[in-house]
PDB file of C-alpha atoms in Angstrom:
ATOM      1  CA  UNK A   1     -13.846   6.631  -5.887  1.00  0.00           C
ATOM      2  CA  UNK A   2     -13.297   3.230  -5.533  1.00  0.00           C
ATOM      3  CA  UNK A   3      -9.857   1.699  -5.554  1.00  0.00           C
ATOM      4  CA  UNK A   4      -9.001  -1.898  -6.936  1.00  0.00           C
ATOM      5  CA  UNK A   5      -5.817  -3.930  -4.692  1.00  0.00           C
ATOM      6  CA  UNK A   6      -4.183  -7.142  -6.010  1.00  0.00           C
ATOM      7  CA  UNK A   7      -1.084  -9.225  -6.241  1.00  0.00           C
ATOM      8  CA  UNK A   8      -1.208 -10.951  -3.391  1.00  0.00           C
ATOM      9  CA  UNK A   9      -0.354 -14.711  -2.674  1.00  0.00           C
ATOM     10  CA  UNK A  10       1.955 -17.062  -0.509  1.00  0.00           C
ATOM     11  CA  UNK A  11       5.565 -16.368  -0.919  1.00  0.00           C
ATOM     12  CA  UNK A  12       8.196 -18.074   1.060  1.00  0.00           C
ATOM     13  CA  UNK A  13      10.451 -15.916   3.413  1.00  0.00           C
ATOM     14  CA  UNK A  14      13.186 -14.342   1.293  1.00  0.00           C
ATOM     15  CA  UNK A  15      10.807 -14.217  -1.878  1.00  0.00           C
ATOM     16  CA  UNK A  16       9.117 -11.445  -3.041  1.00  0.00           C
ATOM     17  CA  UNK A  17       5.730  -9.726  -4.151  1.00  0.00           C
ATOM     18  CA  UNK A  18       3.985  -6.466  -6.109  1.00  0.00           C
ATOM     19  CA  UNK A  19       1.411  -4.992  -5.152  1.00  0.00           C
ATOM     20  CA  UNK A  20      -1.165  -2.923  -7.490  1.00  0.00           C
ATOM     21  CA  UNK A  21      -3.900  -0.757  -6.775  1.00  0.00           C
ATOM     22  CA  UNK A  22      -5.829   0.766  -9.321  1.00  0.00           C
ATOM     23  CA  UNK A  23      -8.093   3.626  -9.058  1.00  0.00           C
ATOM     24  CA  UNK A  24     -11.077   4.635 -10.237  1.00  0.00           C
ATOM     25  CA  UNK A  25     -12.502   8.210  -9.935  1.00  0.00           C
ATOM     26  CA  UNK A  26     -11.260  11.034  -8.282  1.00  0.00           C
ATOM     27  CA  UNK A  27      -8.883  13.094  -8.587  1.00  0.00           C
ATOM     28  CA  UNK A  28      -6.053  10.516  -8.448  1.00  0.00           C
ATOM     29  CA  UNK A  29      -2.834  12.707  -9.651  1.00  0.00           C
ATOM     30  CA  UNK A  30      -3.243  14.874  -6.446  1.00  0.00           C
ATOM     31  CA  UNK A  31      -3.936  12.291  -3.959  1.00  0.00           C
ATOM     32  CA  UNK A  32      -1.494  10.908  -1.403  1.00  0.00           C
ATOM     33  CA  UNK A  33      -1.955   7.189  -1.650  1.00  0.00           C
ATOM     34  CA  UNK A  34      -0.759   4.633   0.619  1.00  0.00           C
ATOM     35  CA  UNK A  35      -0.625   0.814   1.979  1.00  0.00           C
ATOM     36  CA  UNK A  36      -1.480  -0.535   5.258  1.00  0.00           C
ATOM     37  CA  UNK A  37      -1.152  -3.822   6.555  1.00  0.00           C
ATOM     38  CA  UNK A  38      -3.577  -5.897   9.229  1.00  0.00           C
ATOM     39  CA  UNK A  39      -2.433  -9.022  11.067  1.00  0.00           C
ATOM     40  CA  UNK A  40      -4.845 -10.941  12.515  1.00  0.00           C
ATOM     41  CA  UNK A  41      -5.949  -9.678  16.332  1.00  0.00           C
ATOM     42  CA  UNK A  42      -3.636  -6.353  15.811  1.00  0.00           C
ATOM     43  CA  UNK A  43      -4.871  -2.988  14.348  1.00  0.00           C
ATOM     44  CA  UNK A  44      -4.497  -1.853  10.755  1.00  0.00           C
ATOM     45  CA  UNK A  45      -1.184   0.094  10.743  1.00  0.00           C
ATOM     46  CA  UNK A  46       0.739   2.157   7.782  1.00  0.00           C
ATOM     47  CA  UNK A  47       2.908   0.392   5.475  1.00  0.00           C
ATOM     48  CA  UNK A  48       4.098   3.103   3.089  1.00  0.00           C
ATOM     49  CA  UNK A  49       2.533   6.586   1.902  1.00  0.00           C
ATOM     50  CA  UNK A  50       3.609   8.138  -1.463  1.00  0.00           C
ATOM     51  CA  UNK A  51       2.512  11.689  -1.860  1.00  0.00           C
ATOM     52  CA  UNK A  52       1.390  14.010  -5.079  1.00  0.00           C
ATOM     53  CA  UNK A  53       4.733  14.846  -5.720  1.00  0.00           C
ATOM     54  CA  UNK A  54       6.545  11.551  -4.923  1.00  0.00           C
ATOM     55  CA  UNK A  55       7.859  12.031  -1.382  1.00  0.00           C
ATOM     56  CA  UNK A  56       7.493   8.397   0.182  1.00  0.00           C
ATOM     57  CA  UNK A  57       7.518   7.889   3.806  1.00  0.00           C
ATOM     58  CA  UNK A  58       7.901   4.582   5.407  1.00  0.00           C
ATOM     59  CA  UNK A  59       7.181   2.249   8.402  1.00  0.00           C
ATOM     60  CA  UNK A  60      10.404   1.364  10.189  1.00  0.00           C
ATOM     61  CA  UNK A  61       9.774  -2.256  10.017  1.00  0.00           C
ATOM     62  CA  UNK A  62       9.859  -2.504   5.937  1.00  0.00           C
ATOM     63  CA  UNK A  63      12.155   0.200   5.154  1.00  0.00           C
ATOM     64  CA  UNK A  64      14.749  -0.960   2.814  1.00  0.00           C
ATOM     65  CA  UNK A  65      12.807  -3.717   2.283  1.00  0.00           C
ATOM     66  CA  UNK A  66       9.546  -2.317   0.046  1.00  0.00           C
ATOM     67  CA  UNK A  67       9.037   0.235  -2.332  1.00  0.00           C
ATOM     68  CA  UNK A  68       5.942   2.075  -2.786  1.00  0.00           C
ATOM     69  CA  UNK A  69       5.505   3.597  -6.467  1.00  0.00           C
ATOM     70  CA  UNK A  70       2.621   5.695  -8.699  1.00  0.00           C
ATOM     71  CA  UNK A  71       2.038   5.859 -11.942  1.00  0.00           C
ATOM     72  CA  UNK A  72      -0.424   9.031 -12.475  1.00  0.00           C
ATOM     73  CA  UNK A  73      -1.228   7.717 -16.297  1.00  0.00           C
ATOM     74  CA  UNK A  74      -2.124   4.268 -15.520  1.00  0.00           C
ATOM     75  CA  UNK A  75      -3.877   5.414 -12.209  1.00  0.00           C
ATOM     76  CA  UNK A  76      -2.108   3.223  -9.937  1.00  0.00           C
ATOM     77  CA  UNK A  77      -0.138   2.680  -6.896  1.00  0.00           C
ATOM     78  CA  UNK A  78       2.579   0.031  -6.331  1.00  0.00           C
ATOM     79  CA  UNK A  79       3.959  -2.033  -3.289  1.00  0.00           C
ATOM     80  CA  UNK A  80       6.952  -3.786  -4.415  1.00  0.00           C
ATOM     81  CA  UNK A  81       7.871  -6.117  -1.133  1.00  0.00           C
ATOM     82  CA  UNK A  82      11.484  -7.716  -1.109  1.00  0.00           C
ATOM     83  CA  UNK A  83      12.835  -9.952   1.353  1.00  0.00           C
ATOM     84  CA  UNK A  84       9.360 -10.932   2.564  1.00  0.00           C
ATOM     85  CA  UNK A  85       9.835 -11.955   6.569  1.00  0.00           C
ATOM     86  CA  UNK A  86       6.731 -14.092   8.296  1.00  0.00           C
ATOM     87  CA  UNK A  87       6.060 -11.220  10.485  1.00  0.00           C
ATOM     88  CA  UNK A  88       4.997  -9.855   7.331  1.00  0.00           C
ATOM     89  CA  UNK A  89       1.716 -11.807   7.134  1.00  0.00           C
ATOM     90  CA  UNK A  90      -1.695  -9.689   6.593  1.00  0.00           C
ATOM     91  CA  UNK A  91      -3.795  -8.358   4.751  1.00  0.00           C
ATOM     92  CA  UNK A  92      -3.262  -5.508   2.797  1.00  0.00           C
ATOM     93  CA  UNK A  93      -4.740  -2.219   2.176  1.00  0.00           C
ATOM     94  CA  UNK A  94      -4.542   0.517  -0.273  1.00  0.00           C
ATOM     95  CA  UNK A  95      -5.587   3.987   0.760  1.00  0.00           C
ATOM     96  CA  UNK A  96      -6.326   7.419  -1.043  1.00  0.00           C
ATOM     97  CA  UNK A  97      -6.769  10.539   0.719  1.00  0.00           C
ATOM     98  CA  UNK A  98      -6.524  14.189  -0.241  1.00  0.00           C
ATOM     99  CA  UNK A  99      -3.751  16.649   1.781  1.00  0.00           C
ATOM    100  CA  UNK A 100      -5.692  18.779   3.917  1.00  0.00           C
ATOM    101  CA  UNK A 101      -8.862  17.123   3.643  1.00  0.00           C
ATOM    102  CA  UNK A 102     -11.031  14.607   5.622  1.00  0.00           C
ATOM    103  CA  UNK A 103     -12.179  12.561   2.335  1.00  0.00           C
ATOM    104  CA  UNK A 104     -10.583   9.123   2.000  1.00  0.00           C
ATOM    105  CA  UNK A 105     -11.166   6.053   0.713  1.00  0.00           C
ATOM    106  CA  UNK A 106     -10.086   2.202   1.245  1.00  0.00           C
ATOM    107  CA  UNK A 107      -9.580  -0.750  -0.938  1.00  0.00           C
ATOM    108  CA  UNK A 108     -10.618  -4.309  -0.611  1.00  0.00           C
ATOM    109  CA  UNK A 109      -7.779  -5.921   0.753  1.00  0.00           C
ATOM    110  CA  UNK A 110      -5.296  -8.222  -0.750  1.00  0.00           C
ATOM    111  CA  UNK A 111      -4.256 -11.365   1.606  1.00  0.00           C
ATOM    112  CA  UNK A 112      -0.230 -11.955   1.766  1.00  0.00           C
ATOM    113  CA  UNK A 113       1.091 -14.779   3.529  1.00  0.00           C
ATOM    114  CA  UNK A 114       4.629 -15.752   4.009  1.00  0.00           C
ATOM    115  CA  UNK A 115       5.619 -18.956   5.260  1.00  0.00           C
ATOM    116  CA  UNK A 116       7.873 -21.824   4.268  1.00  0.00           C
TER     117      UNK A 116
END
């Protein structure tokens, strides 16, 4: 399985950004898929998770504010990030795991910076 993240970029605070992360491999239609986010010197924490079905479940911090999305035909997983704030700043991961199982898998990382 190997999963493909990009989209990423500088945005100023306000703007906005989307996310993609396509999969390869897998058994992507069942898979609960997710983003997590890394600042520099803090631990990689959960963004968004979007299950099989389409229940989403959010960090406090961003909801409101992003959107996480799946399209099971095109393989894919979407961030969509509105009203960007600085504290937003890190990388960004996608994430695939399997409901009830210890098999996951990470993507490469997409860098998002906000700042004026």
């Amino acid at each position: 399985v190997q999963l493909q993240a990009s989209g990423g970029g500088l945005v100023q605070p306000g703007g906005s950004l989307r996310l993609s992360c396509a999969v390869s491999g897998g058994r992507f239609s069942i898979a609960v898929m997710g983003w997590y986010c890394q600042a520099p010197g803090k631990q990689r924490e959960l963004v968004a998770e979007i299950s099989s079905v389409g229940y989403e479940n959010y960090a406090p911090s961003v909801k409101g504010r992003f959107t996480i999305s799946r399209d099971n035909a095109k393989r894919t997983v979407y961030l969509q990030m509105n009203n960007l704030e600085r504290e937003d700043t890190a990388v960004y991961y996608c994430h695939l795991r399997y409901y009830g199982r210890s098999e996951n898998y990470w993507g490469q990382g997409t860098l998002v910076t906000v700042s004026s």
